[in-house]
Amino acid sequence: LGLEERQRRVFLSHRRGDALVLTEQLHDRLVKSRFWPFVDRFGIDPAEDVQQRIFEALEEAAFVLLMESPQAADSRWVHDEVYYALAASLGILIVSFPEARELPRTQNLPRIRLNDTDLEPGRGGQRVLKAGTLDRLVLEVEAVHAKALVRRRNRLVLHARDAAEKAGFVATERPDGLLLVSDPAPAGAS
């Protein structure tokens, strides 16, 4: 179904105006931790359809890591990414900056609230995470990713099983996680 533990795909949703530097910092650290983080700046070729590529990246990810910066609530793109993730039952972890406004419909989602002591000056006037905060955040991403991957895999298997059975096939999940789909035994066969 295209979900493998070794892929560890995470979609980083952010507003460039005030979260690009921190998002790039987190991207680099996640790559070093063997994740495949998607950031539009690195993941879209100039000739690609931007919106189509973003939706493809969301489909490939186990969960969305939202950088809830002060300007994030003003971004149509951030809203679209988060609502797509909610509609697709993707996991979401929110990293909320000081002075950030919560996006509507995200009040009950897992949220790490940063405070000024978690951040330090970065380039271009944007702030970045201090080393200890970055370490703590990567550990939280590890935990949320594992749960999101299991939830997404179970949901995909359920949908695949339902589709196979509606088409008249027999679907059986093996202990190793594979879904076997076969023709039903003909009537009278033993």
Tab-separated table of C-alpha atoms in Angstrom:
chain	number	residue	atom	x	y	z
A	1	LEU	CA	0.000	0.000	0.000
A	2	GLY	CA	3.019	2.251	-0.179
A	3	LEU	CA	3.548	2.612	3.559
A	4	GLU	CA	6.769	1.251	4.922
A	5	GLU	CA	8.401	1.925	8.283
A	6	ARG	CA	11.733	2.677	6.629
A	7	GLN	CA	10.271	5.536	4.586
A	8	ARG	CA	9.271	7.644	7.609
A	9	ARG	CA	7.606	10.382	5.563
A	10	VAL	CA	6.516	13.585	7.291
A	11	PHE	CA	4.885	16.617	5.686
A	12	LEU	CA	6.034	19.954	7.167
A	13	SER	CA	3.321	22.586	6.824
A	14	HIS	CA	4.441	26.162	7.456
A	15	ARG	CA	4.126	29.799	6.502
A	16	ARG	CA	7.360	30.927	4.855
A	17	GLY	CA	7.091	34.502	6.074
A	18	ASP	CA	7.828	33.648	9.696
A	19	ALA	CA	8.611	29.920	9.920
A	20	LEU	CA	10.853	29.058	6.953
A	21	VAL	CA	14.159	29.150	8.830
A	22	LEU	CA	12.869	26.997	11.705
A	23	THR	CA	11.214	24.602	9.226
A	24	GLU	CA	14.500	24.231	7.322
A	25	GLN	CA	16.303	23.601	10.629
A	26	LEU	CA	13.795	20.903	11.527
A	27	HIS	CA	13.949	19.449	7.994
A	28	ASP	CA	17.725	19.063	8.222
A	29	ARG	CA	17.530	17.431	11.642
A	30	LEU	CA	14.786	15.027	10.547
A	31	VAL	CA	16.851	13.986	7.531
A	32	LYS	CA	19.742	13.198	9.903
A	33	SER	CA	17.270	11.121	11.950
A	34	ARG	CA	16.398	9.099	8.831
A	35	PHE	CA	13.052	10.743	8.059
A	36	TRP	CA	11.922	11.858	4.620
A	37	PRO	CA	10.452	15.255	5.447
A	38	PHE	CA	8.610	17.112	2.715
A	39	VAL	CA	9.073	20.867	2.555
A	40	ASP	CA	7.698	22.545	-0.566
A	41	ARG	CA	10.894	24.533	-1.069
A	42	PHE	CA	12.938	21.324	-1.438
A	43	GLY	CA	10.297	18.937	-2.759
A	44	ILE	CA	8.831	20.683	-5.799
A	45	ASP	CA	10.585	21.096	-9.122
A	46	PRO	CA	9.995	24.417	-10.945
A	47	ALA	CA	8.044	22.740	-13.772
A	48	GLU	CA	5.679	20.837	-11.455
A	49	ASP	CA	2.101	21.748	-10.609
A	50	VAL	CA	2.618	23.033	-7.043
A	51	GLN	CA	-0.833	22.169	-5.665
A	52	GLN	CA	-0.811	18.697	-7.229
A	53	ARG	CA	2.648	17.947	-5.816
A	54	ILE	CA	1.581	19.122	-2.353
A	55	PHE	CA	-1.433	16.782	-2.375
A	56	GLU	CA	0.774	13.911	-3.564
A	57	ALA	CA	3.230	14.596	-0.739
A	58	LEU	CA	0.357	14.651	1.766
A	59	GLU	CA	-0.844	11.296	0.451
A	60	GLU	CA	2.645	9.827	0.871
A	61	ALA	CA	3.126	11.099	4.436
A	62	ALA	CA	2.177	9.282	7.623
A	63	PHE	CA	1.457	12.586	9.310
A	64	VAL	CA	1.633	16.374	9.089
A	65	LEU	CA	3.890	18.445	11.300
A	66	LEU	CA	2.337	21.914	11.406
A	67	MET	CA	4.530	24.885	12.277
A	68	GLU	CA	1.855	27.060	13.891
A	69	SER	CA	3.633	30.404	13.634
A	70	PRO	CA	1.984	33.799	14.212
A	71	GLN	CA	1.313	34.145	10.445
A	72	ALA	CA	0.240	30.519	9.804
A	73	ALA	CA	-3.446	31.213	10.445
A	74	ASP	CA	-3.356	33.783	7.615
A	75	SER	CA	-2.128	31.268	5.030
A	76	ARG	CA	-4.665	29.635	2.714
A	77	TRP	CA	-2.041	26.987	1.879
A	78	VAL	CA	-1.576	26.044	5.545
A	79	HIS	CA	-5.351	25.804	5.998
A	80	ASP	CA	-5.667	23.615	2.887
A	81	GLU	CA	-2.862	21.292	4.035
A	82	VAL	CA	-4.234	20.882	7.552
A	83	TYR	CA	-7.833	20.354	6.425
A	84	TYR	CA	-6.702	17.846	3.806
A	85	ALA	CA	-4.823	15.960	6.535
A	86	LEU	CA	-7.906	16.016	8.775
A	87	ALA	CA	-10.169	14.774	5.966
A	88	ALA	CA	-7.711	11.978	5.105
A	89	SER	CA	-7.335	10.987	8.788
A	90	LEU	CA	-3.616	11.660	8.742
A	91	GLY	CA	-1.898	12.206	12.051
A	92	ILE	CA	-1.112	15.795	12.932
A	93	LEU	CA	1.352	17.237	15.423
A	94	ILE	CA	1.334	20.995	15.926
A	95	VAL	CA	4.374	22.977	17.009
A	96	SER	CA	2.864	26.206	18.279
A	97	PHE	CA	5.054	29.316	18.400
A	98	PRO	CA	4.625	31.997	21.065
A	99	GLU	CA	1.889	34.465	20.021
A	100	ALA	CA	0.480	32.003	17.436
A	101	ARG	CA	-3.273	31.762	16.868
A	102	GLU	CA	-4.754	28.266	16.738
A	103	LEU	CA	-6.114	27.232	13.370
A	104	PRO	CA	-9.842	26.480	13.501
A	105	ARG	CA	-10.721	22.787	14.048
A	106	THR	CA	-7.303	21.998	15.582
A	107	GLN	CA	-8.077	22.621	19.257
A	108	ASN	CA	-8.047	18.912	20.218
A	109	LEU	CA	-4.974	17.914	18.224
A	110	PRO	CA	-1.588	17.139	19.801
A	111	ARG	CA	0.254	20.415	20.249
A	112	ILE	CA	3.699	21.319	21.539
A	113	ARG	CA	3.635	24.879	22.777
A	114	LEU	CA	6.969	26.622	22.429
A	115	ASN	CA	7.902	29.542	24.617
A	116	ASP	CA	10.548	32.188	24.152
A	117	THR	CA	13.126	30.131	26.091
A	118	ASP	CA	12.843	27.353	23.430
A	119	LEU	CA	13.923	29.700	20.642
A	120	GLU	CA	16.953	31.735	19.663
A	121	PRO	CA	17.649	34.229	16.873
A	122	GLY	CA	18.161	32.760	13.412
A	123	ARG	CA	18.825	34.289	10.017
A	124	GLY	CA	16.600	36.919	8.476
A	125	GLY	CA	15.077	37.889	11.806
A	126	GLN	CA	13.331	34.525	12.155
A	127	ARG	CA	13.828	32.407	15.255
A	128	VAL	CA	15.102	28.826	15.403
A	129	LEU	CA	14.921	26.068	17.979
A	130	LYS	CA	17.574	25.731	20.656
A	131	ALA	CA	19.455	22.410	20.569
A	132	GLY	CA	17.645	20.871	23.551
A	133	THR	CA	14.237	21.868	22.186
A	134	LEU	CA	15.133	20.454	18.779
A	135	ASP	CA	16.145	17.139	20.391
A	136	ARG	CA	12.883	17.015	22.354
A	137	LEU	CA	10.848	17.800	19.238
A	138	VAL	CA	12.518	15.066	17.169
A	139	LEU	CA	11.732	12.525	19.910
A	140	GLU	CA	8.100	13.617	19.834
A	141	VAL	CA	8.057	13.328	16.023
A	142	GLU	CA	9.389	9.761	16.393
A	143	ALA	CA	6.542	8.833	18.747
A	144	VAL	CA	3.776	10.527	16.753
A	145	HIS	CA	5.085	9.107	13.486
A	146	ALA	CA	4.990	5.538	14.812
A	147	LYS	CA	1.368	5.935	15.948
A	148	ALA	CA	0.329	7.691	12.748
A	149	LEU	CA	1.907	5.026	10.577
A	150	VAL	CA	0.030	2.255	12.378
A	151	ARG	CA	-3.245	4.197	12.176
A	152	ARG	CA	-2.769	4.990	8.485
A	153	ARG	CA	-1.769	1.417	7.647
A	154	ASN	CA	-4.799	-0.006	9.479
A	155	ARG	CA	-7.122	2.415	7.704
A	156	LEU	CA	-5.657	1.577	4.277
A	157	VAL	CA	-5.878	-2.170	4.924
A	158	LEU	CA	-9.499	-1.784	6.022
A	159	HIS	CA	-10.361	0.164	2.848
A	160	ALA	CA	-8.501	-2.325	0.635
A	161	ARG	CA	-10.243	-5.271	2.342
A	162	ASP	CA	-13.658	-3.621	1.954
A	163	ALA	CA	-13.029	-2.866	-1.728
A	164	ALA	CA	-11.850	-6.429	-2.413
A	165	GLU	CA	-14.853	-7.960	-0.637
A	166	LYS	CA	-17.299	-5.630	-2.450
A	167	ALA	CA	-15.735	-6.831	-5.709
A	168	GLY	CA	-16.427	-10.441	-4.709
A	169	PHE	CA	-12.949	-11.458	-3.582
A	170	VAL	CA	-11.815	-12.987	-0.309
A	171	ALA	CA	-9.427	-10.752	1.643
A	172	THR	CA	-7.333	-12.130	4.489
A	173	GLU	CA	-4.771	-10.212	6.525
A	174	ARG	CA	-1.707	-12.238	7.474
A	175	PRO	CA	0.133	-11.795	10.791
A	176	ASP	CA	3.031	-10.139	8.930
A	177	GLY	CA	0.668	-7.384	7.788
A	178	LEU	CA	0.193	-8.486	4.189
A	179	LEU	CA	-3.339	-8.514	2.803
A	180	LEU	CA	-4.000	-11.561	0.629
A	181	VAL	CA	-6.759	-11.152	-1.939
A	182	SER	CA	-8.015	-14.237	-3.790
A	183	ASP	CA	-10.916	-15.484	-5.833
A	184	PRO	CA	-13.582	-17.164	-3.743
A	185	ALA	CA	-13.682	-20.956	-3.954
A	186	PRO	CA	-16.174	-22.116	-6.587
A	187	ALA	CA	-19.461	-23.497	-5.213
A	188	GLY	CA	-19.143	-27.174	-4.310
A	189	ALA	CA	-15.315	-27.100	-4.163
A	190	SER	CA	-13.631	-28.453	-1.078
